Structures are given as structure tokens and as C-alpha cells.
Coordinates of N, CA and C and ligand atoms in Angstrom, one line a residue:
M4 N 0.8 -1.2 0.0 CA 0.0 0.0 0.0 C 0.9 1.3 0.0
D5 N 0.6 2.2 -0.8 CA 1.3 3.4 -1.0 C 0.7 4.5 0.0
I6 N 1.5 4.8 1.0 CA 1.0 5.8 2.0 C 1.0 7.2 1.4
N7 N 1.8 7.4 0.3 CA 1.8 8.7 -0.3 C 0.6 8.9 -1.4
G8 N -0.1 7.8 -1.6 CA -1.2 7.8 -2.5 C -2.5 8.4 -1.8
L9 N -3.6 8.1 -2.4 CA -4.9 8.6 -1.8 C -5.9 7.5 -1.8
T10 N -5.4 6.3 -1.9 CA -6.4 5.1 -2.0 C -7.4 5.1 -0.9
V11 N -6.8 5.1 0.4 CA -7.7 5.0 1.5 C -8.6 6.3 1.7
S12 N -8.0 7.4 1.5 CA -8.8 8.7 1.6 C -9.9 8.8 0.6
T13 N -9.6 8.3 -0.6 CA -10.6 8.3 -1.6 C -11.8 7.4 -1.3
W14 N -11.4 6.2 -0.8 CA -12.4 5.2 -0.4 C -13.3 5.7 0.7
L15 N -12.7 6.4 1.7 CA -13.5 7.0 2.8 C -14.3 8.2 2.4
A16 N -13.7 9.0 1.5 CA -14.4 10.2 1.1 C -15.6 9.8 0.2
D17 N -15.5 8.7 -0.5 CA -16.6 8.2 -1.4 C -17.7 7.7 -0.5
L18 N -17.5 7.3 0.7 CA -18.6 6.9 1.6 C -19.4 8.0 2.0
G19 N -18.9 9.2 1.9 CA -19.7 10.4 2.2 C -20.0 10.5 3.7
V20 N -21.3 10.8 4.0 CA -21.8 10.9 5.4 C -22.2 9.6 6.0
W21 N -22.2 8.5 5.2 CA -22.7 7.2 5.7 C -22.0 6.7 7.0
P22 N -20.7 6.8 7.0 CA -20.1 6.3 8.3 C -20.6 7.1 9.5
L23 N -20.8 8.4 9.4 CA -21.3 9.2 10.5 C -22.8 8.8 10.8
V24 N -23.6 8.7 9.7 CA -25.0 8.3 9.9 C -25.1 7.0 10.7
I25 N -24.3 6.0 10.3 CA -24.3 4.7 10.9 C -23.9 4.7 12.4
V26 N -22.9 5.5 12.8 CA -22.6 5.6 14.2 C -23.6 6.5 15.0
L27 N -24.3 7.4 14.3 CA -25.3 8.3 15.0 C -26.6 7.6 15.2
V28 N -27.0 6.7 14.4 CA -28.3 6.0 14.5 C -28.5 5.4 15.9
P29 N -27.5 4.6 16.3 CA -27.6 4.0 17.7 C -27.8 5.1 18.8
N30 N -27.1 6.2 18.6 CA -27.2 7.3 19.5 C -28.7 7.7 19.8
L31 N -29.5 7.6 18.7 CA -31.0 8.0 18.9 C -31.7 6.9 19.7
L32 N -31.2 5.7 19.7 CA -31.8 4.6 20.4 C -31.7 4.7 21.9
F33 N -30.7 5.6 22.3 CA -30.4 5.8 23.8 C -31.5 6.6 24.5
R34 N -32.3 7.3 23.7 CA -33.4 8.1 24.3 C -34.2 7.3 25.3
K35 N -34.6 6.0 24.8 CA -35.6 5.3 25.6 C -35.0 4.8 26.9
Y36 N -33.7 4.8 27.1 CA -33.1 4.3 28.3 C -32.8 5.4 29.3
G37 N -32.9 6.7 28.8 CA -32.8 7.9 29.7 C -31.5 7.9 30.5
Q38 N -31.7 8.2 31.8 CA -30.6 8.4 32.8 C -29.8 7.1 32.9
A39 N -30.4 5.9 32.8 CA -29.7 4.7 33.0 C -28.6 4.4 31.9
A40 N -28.6 5.2 30.9 CA -27.7 5.0 29.8 C -27.0 6.3 29.4
G41 N -26.9 7.3 30.4 CA -26.3 8.6 30.1 C -24.8 8.5 29.7
T42 N -24.0 7.7 30.4 CA -22.6 7.7 30.2 C -22.3 7.0 28.8
K43 N -23.0 5.9 28.5 CA -22.8 5.2 27.3 C -23.3 6.0 26.1
R44 N -24.3 6.8 26.3 CA -24.8 7.7 25.2 C -23.7 8.7 24.8
M45 N -23.1 9.3 25.8 CA -21.9 10.2 25.6 C -20.8 9.5 24.9
S46 N -20.6 8.2 25.3 CA -19.5 7.4 24.6 C -19.8 7.2 23.1
S47 N -21.1 6.9 22.8 CA -21.4 6.8 21.4 C -21.3 8.1 20.6
L48 N -21.5 9.2 21.3 CA -21.3 10.5 20.7 C -19.8 10.8 20.5
F49 N -18.9 10.4 21.4 CA -17.5 10.5 21.2 C -17.0 9.7 20.1
Q50 N -17.5 8.5 19.9 CA -17.2 7.6 18.8 C -17.6 8.3 17.5
A51 N -18.8 8.9 17.5 CA -19.3 9.5 16.3 C -18.3 10.7 15.9
I52 N -17.9 11.4 16.9 CA -17.0 12.5 16.7 C -15.7 12.1 16.1
A53 N -15.2 10.9 16.6 CA -13.9 10.4 16.0 C -14.1 10.0 14.6
V54 N -15.2 9.4 14.2 CA -15.5 9.0 12.9 C -15.7 10.3 12.0
F55 N -16.3 11.3 12.6 CA -16.5 12.5 11.8 C -15.1 13.2 11.5
V56 N -14.3 13.2 12.5 CA -12.9 13.8 12.3 C -12.1 13.0 11.2
I57 N -12.2 11.7 11.3 CA -11.4 10.9 10.3 C -12.0 11.0 8.9
T58 N -13.3 11.0 8.8 CA -13.9 11.1 7.4 C -13.7 12.5 6.8
T59 N -13.7 13.5 7.7 CA -13.5 14.9 7.3 C -12.0 15.1 6.8
V60 N -11.1 14.5 7.5 CA -9.7 14.5 7.1 C -9.5 13.8 5.8
A61 N -10.1 12.7 5.6 CA -10.1 11.9 4.3 C -10.6 12.8 3.2
A62 N -11.7 13.4 3.4 CA -12.3 14.3 2.3 C -11.4 15.4 2.0
F63 N -10.7 16.0 3.1 CA -9.8 17.1 2.9 C -8.6 16.7 2.1
M64 N -8.1 15.5 2.3 CA -6.9 14.9 1.6 C -7.2 14.8 0.1
V65 N -8.5 14.3 -0.2 CA -8.9 14.1 -1.6 C -9.0 15.5 -2.3
E66 N -9.7 16.4 -1.6 CA -10.0 17.7 -2.1 C -8.7 18.5 -2.5
K67 N -7.7 18.4 -1.5 CA -6.4 19.1 -1.7 C -5.4 18.3 -2.4
Q68 N -5.7 17.0 -2.8 CA -4.8 16.1 -3.5 C -3.5 16.0 -2.6
L69 N -3.7 15.8 -1.3 CA -2.5 15.5 -0.4 C -2.3 14.0 -0.4
S70 N -1.9 13.4 0.7 CA -1.7 11.9 0.7 C -2.3 11.3 1.9
D71 N -2.4 9.9 1.8 CA -2.9 9.1 2.9 C -2.1 9.2 4.2
K72 N -0.8 9.6 4.1 CA 0.0 9.6 5.3 C -0.6 10.6 6.4
Y73 N -1.2 11.7 5.9 CA -1.8 12.6 6.9 C -3.0 12.0 7.4
L74 N -3.7 11.2 6.6 CA -4.9 10.6 7.2 C -4.5 9.6 8.2
F75 N -3.5 8.8 8.0 CA -3.0 7.8 9.0 C -2.5 8.6 10.3
L76 N -1.9 9.7 10.1 CA -1.5 10.5 11.2 C -2.7 11.0 12.0
A77 N -3.8 11.4 11.3 CA -5.0 11.8 12.0 C -5.6 10.6 12.8
V78 N -5.6 9.4 12.1 CA -6.1 8.2 12.8 C -5.3 7.9 14.0
I79 N -4.0 8.0 14.0 CA -3.1 7.8 15.2 C -3.4 8.7 16.3
V80 N -3.6 10.0 15.9 CA -3.9 11.1 16.9 C -5.3 10.8 17.6
V81 N -6.3 10.5 16.7 CA -7.6 10.2 17.2 C -7.6 9.0 18.1
A82 N -6.8 7.9 17.7 CA -6.8 6.7 18.5 C -6.1 7.0 19.8
A83 N -5.0 7.8 19.8 CA -4.3 8.1 21.0 C -5.2 8.9 22.0
V84 N -6.0 9.8 21.5 CA -6.9 10.6 22.3 C -8.0 9.7 22.9
M85 N -8.5 8.7 22.0 CA -9.5 7.8 22.5 C -9.0 6.9 23.6
Y86 N -7.7 6.5 23.4 CA -7.0 5.6 24.4 C -6.9 6.4 25.7
L87 N -6.5 7.6 25.7 CA -6.3 8.5 26.9 C -7.7 8.5 27.6
F88 N -8.8 8.7 26.8 CA -10.1 8.8 27.5 C -10.9 7.5 27.3
R89 N -10.2 6.4 27.3 CA -10.8 5.1 27.0 C -11.9 4.8 28.0
S90 N -11.8 5.2 29.3 CA -12.9 4.9 30.2 C -14.2 5.7 29.9
R91 N -14.1 6.8 29.1 CA -15.2 7.6 28.7 C -15.7 7.1 27.4
V92 N -14.8 6.7 26.5 CA -15.1 6.3 25.1 C -15.6 4.9 25.0
F93 N -14.9 4.0 25.8 CA -15.3 2.6 25.8 C -15.6 2.1 27.2
P94 N -16.7 2.5 27.8 CA -17.1 2.0 29.2 C -17.7 0.6 29.2
Y95 N -17.4 -0.2 28.2 CA -18.2 -1.4 28.0 C -17.5 -2.5 28.8
R96 N -18.3 -3.4 29.3 CA -17.9 -4.6 30.0 C -18.6 -5.8 29.4
L97 N -18.0 -6.9 29.2 CA -18.7 -8.1 28.6 C -19.3 -8.9 29.7
K98 N -18.8 -8.7 31.0 CA -19.3 -9.5 32.1 C -19.9 -8.6 33.1
C99 N -20.9 -9.2 33.9 CA -21.6 -8.4 34.9 C -20.6 -7.9 36.0
A100 N -20.8 -6.7 36.4 CA -20.0 -6.1 37.4 C -20.2 -6.7 38.8
G101 N -21.4 -7.4 39.0 CA -21.7 -7.9 40.2 C -21.3 -9.4 40.4
C102 N -21.5 -10.2 39.3 CA -21.4 -11.7 39.5 C -20.7 -12.3 38.3
D103 N -20.0 -11.6 37.4 CA -19.3 -12.1 36.3 C -20.1 -12.9 35.3
A104 N -21.4 -12.8 35.4 CA -22.2 -13.5 34.3 C -22.1 -12.8 33.0
K105 N -22.3 -13.5 31.9 CA -22.2 -12.9 30.6 C -23.3 -12.0 30.4
L106 N -23.0 -10.8 29.8 CA -24.1 -9.8 29.6 C -24.7 -9.9 28.3
D107 N -25.9 -9.5 28.1 CA -26.5 -9.4 26.7 C -26.1 -8.1 26.0
F108 N -26.4 -8.1 24.7 CA -26.0 -6.9 23.9 C -26.5 -5.6 24.4
K109 N -27.8 -5.6 24.8 CA -28.5 -4.4 25.3 C -27.8 -3.8 26.5
T110 N -27.4 -4.7 27.4 CA -26.7 -4.2 28.7 C -25.3 -3.7 28.3
I111 N -24.6 -4.5 27.5 CA -23.2 -4.1 27.1 C -23.2 -2.8 26.4
Y112 N -24.1 -2.6 25.5 CA -24.1 -1.3 24.7 C -24.8 -0.1 25.3
F113 N -25.9 -0.4 26.0 CA -26.7 0.8 26.5 C -26.6 1.0 28.0
M114 N -26.6 0.0 28.8 CA -26.8 0.3 30.3 C -25.5 0.6 31.0
D115 N -25.6 1.7 31.8 CA -24.4 2.2 32.5 C -23.9 1.3 33.6
D116 N -24.8 0.6 34.2 CA -24.5 -0.2 35.5 C -23.8 -1.5 35.2
N117 N -23.7 -2.0 33.9 CA -23.0 -3.2 33.6 C -23.5 -4.3 34.5
L118 N -24.8 -4.5 34.8 CA -25.2 -5.5 35.7 C -26.2 -6.5 34.9
C119 N -26.1 -7.8 35.2 CA -27.0 -8.8 34.6 C -28.4 -8.5 35.2
P120 N -29.4 -9.1 34.5 CA -30.8 -8.9 35.0 C -31.0 -9.1 36.5
E121 N -30.4 -10.3 37.0 CA -30.6 -10.6 38.4 C -29.9 -9.5 39.3
C122 N -28.7 -9.2 39.0 CA -28.0 -8.2 39.9 C -28.7 -6.8 39.7
H123 N -29.2 -6.5 38.5 CA -29.9 -5.2 38.3 C -31.1 -5.2 39.1
S124 N -31.9 -6.2 39.1 CA -33.2 -6.2 39.9 C -32.9 -6.2 41.4
R125 N -31.8 -6.8 41.8 CA -31.4 -6.8 43.2 C -31.0 -5.4 43.6
K126 N -30.3 -4.7 42.7 CA -29.9 -3.3 42.9 C -31.1 -2.4 43.0
V127 N -32.0 -2.6 42.1 CA -33.2 -1.8 42.1 C -34.0 -2.0 43.4
A128 N -34.1 -3.3 43.8 CA -34.8 -3.6 45.1 C -34.2 -2.9 46.3
A129 N -32.8 -3.0 46.3 CA -32.1 -2.4 47.4 C -32.3 -0.9 47.4
E130 N -32.3 -0.3 46.2 CA -32.5 1.2 46.1 C -33.9 1.5 46.6
E131 N -34.9 0.7 46.2 CA -36.2 1.0 46.7 C -36.4 0.8 48.2
A132 N -35.7 -0.2 48.7 CA -35.7 -0.4 50.2 C -35.1 0.8 50.9
A133 N -34.0 1.3 50.4 CA -33.3 2.4 50.9 C -34.2 3.7 50.9
A134 N -34.9 3.8 49.7 CA -35.8 5.0 49.5 C -37.0 4.9 50.5
S135 N -37.6 3.7 50.7 CA -38.7 3.6 51.6 C -38.2 3.7 53.1
A136 N -37.0 3.3 53.4 CA -36.4 3.5 54.7 C -36.3 5.0 55.0
D137 N -35.8 5.7 54.0 CA -35.7 7.2 54.1 C -37.0 7.8 54.4
S138 N -38.1 7.3 53.6 CA -39.4 8.0 53.8 C -40.0 7.6 55.1
I139 N -39.7 6.4 55.7 CA -40.2 6.0 57.0 C -39.5 6.9 58.0
A140 N -38.2 7.1 57.9 CA -37.4 7.9 58.8 C -38.0 9.4 58.8
G141 N -38.3 9.8 57.6 CA -38.9 11.1 57.4 C -40.3 11.3 58.1
E142 N -41.0 10.2 58.0 CA -42.4 10.1 58.7 C -42.3 10.2 60.2
I143 N -41.2 9.5 60.7 CA -41.0 9.4 62.2 C -40.7 10.8 62.7
T144 N -39.7 11.5 62.0 CA -39.3 12.8 62.5 C -40.4 13.8 62.2
G145 N -41.2 13.6 61.2 CA -42.3 14.5 60.9 C -43.4 14.3 61.9
D146 N -43.6 13.1 62.4 CA -44.7 12.8 63.4 C -44.3 13.3 64.8
A147 N -43.0 13.4 65.1 CA -42.5 13.7 66.5 C -43.2 15.0 67.0
P148 N -43.3 16.1 66.3 CA -43.9 17.3 66.9 C -45.4 17.0 67.1
E149 N -46.0 16.2 66.3 CA -47.5 16.0 66.4 C -47.8 15.2 67.7
T150 N -47.0 14.2 68.0 CA -47.1 13.4 69.2 C -46.9 14.2 70.4
A151 N -45.9 15.2 70.3 CA -45.7 16.1 71.4 C -46.9 17.0 71.7
S152 N -47.5 17.5 70.6 CA -48.7 18.3 70.8 C -49.8 17.5 71.3
A153 N -49.9 16.2 70.9 CA -50.9 15.3 71.4 C -50.8 15.1 72.9
E154 N -49.5 15.0 73.4 CA -49.3 14.9 74.8 C -49.6 16.1 75.6
N155 N -49.5 17.3 74.9 CA -49.8 18.6 75.6 C -51.3 18.8 75.7
S156 N -52.0 18.3 74.7 CA -53.4 18.6 74.6 C -54.2 18.1 75.8
P157 N -53.9 16.9 76.3 CA -54.7 16.4 77.5 C -54.5 17.4 78.7
E158 N -53.2 17.9 78.8 CA -52.9 18.8 79.9 C -53.8 20.1 79.8
K159 N -54.0 20.5 78.5 CA -54.9 21.7 78.3 C -56.3 21.4 78.6
E160 N -56.6 20.1 78.3 CA -58.0 19.7 78.5 C -58.4 19.5 80.0
T161 N -57.3 19.2 80.8 CA -57.6 18.9 82.2 C -58.2 20.0 83.0
P162 N -57.8 21.3 82.8 CA -58.5 22.3 83.5 C -60.0 22.4 83.1
E163 N -60.2 22.2 81.8 CA -61.6 22.2 81.4 C -62.4 21.1 82.0
S164 N -61.8 19.9 82.1 CA -62.5 18.8 82.7 C -62.7 19.0 84.2
E165 N -61.7 19.7 84.9 CA -61.9 20.1 86.3 C -63.1 21.1 86.4
N166 N -63.1 22.0 85.4 CA -64.2 23.0 85.4 C -65.6 22.3 85.3
D167 N -65.5 21.3 84.3 CA -66.8 20.5 84.1 C -67.2 19.8 85.4
E168 N -66.2 19.2 86.1 CA -66.5 18.6 87.4 C -67.1 19.6 88.4
K169 N -66.5 20.8 88.4 CA -67.0 21.8 89.4 C -68.4 22.2 89.0
E170 N -68.6 22.3 87.7 CA -69.9 22.7 87.3 C -70.9 21.7 87.7
T171 N -70.5 20.4 87.5 CA -71.4 19.3 87.9 C -71.7 19.3 89.4
I172 N -70.6 19.7 90.2 CA -70.8 19.7 91.7 C -71.7 20.9 92.0
Q173 N -71.5 22.0 91.3 CA -72.3 23.1 91.6 C -73.8 22.8 91.2
Ligands
ZN9 ZN1 -24.8 -10.3 37.9

């Protein structure tokens, strides 16, 4: 392969916007997973940016009749940047973070928690338990002044009941 030629750049430039479209389509699918897929949605965006940079450089090489070596240089730079930020660009795990079970494609590609269905439902149940424990704690502290006022109210009533007794005596 002649790195001073334009074979690779021409091939990439001829693909036009298709590489970018192909990497951006999955990004739209992230919508339905919302917050649970926020990190990986950003990752798919970073990957799309990398594809955009490389295809743009390829188109520029063809337009200016330069050579593939600058394209390869751009690929090396993009790869180095992606490697530096690999935890952001590729946060994927093939196995469950909780129990090492194999993950399905949906979890690997979309879900941020990298948990298998069992570990995920366990985590959701634990979170719900923690949330209800918090609300119970809130109810207890919220009730405390009410019980105190309930204790005070009989004391307020006692003079009235004494008066009632006096009235009945009279
Ligand atoms: Zn698991």
C-alpha cells in the first residue's frame, strides 16, 4: 500500500456521510433508556466525533490532493486521544460487574451499570428499600412534633374537665 497515495482517503471520502449516519443512529436509540444510559450515550457520541474527524480529514486529503499519510497521522492522533479517554469512550464490560455472568448486547451497549438482569433487579430492590427506609425515617421525624402536641393537649383539657366537674358539683 502506498501511503503517499490517496487510495484510503478516496475510499473513505466516497462513503460520504454514511459512516457518520451509521454511528449516529444507535445514539438515537439511547433516548428510551434515559438516565440509565447517560454515560454510554456520551460514549457513542465521542465515537461519532472520532468517525467525523477521520472522514473529514479523508475528504480534505482528496480535495487538496494530499496523501494518505496525513490521514494515517490523524487516525493515530484520534486513536491516542480515544485511548487516553478510554474509560469515557469505551465504558463497556462483557461480564456483569456484580457476578461475572455474561451480559446481553443491550446491557453491554446501553446500560451504564453493567449488571446482569438478576444483579440489576437486586440493585433496584435495594434502592427501593433504601428509599422507603428514608421515607419512614422522614415520617417518624415528621410525626414527632405531632405526638408532642398530642401529649400537651390532654394537659390543656384537664382544667376544662376540672371545670366540668366543678360545674357538675355546683
Ligand atoms: Zn450479575
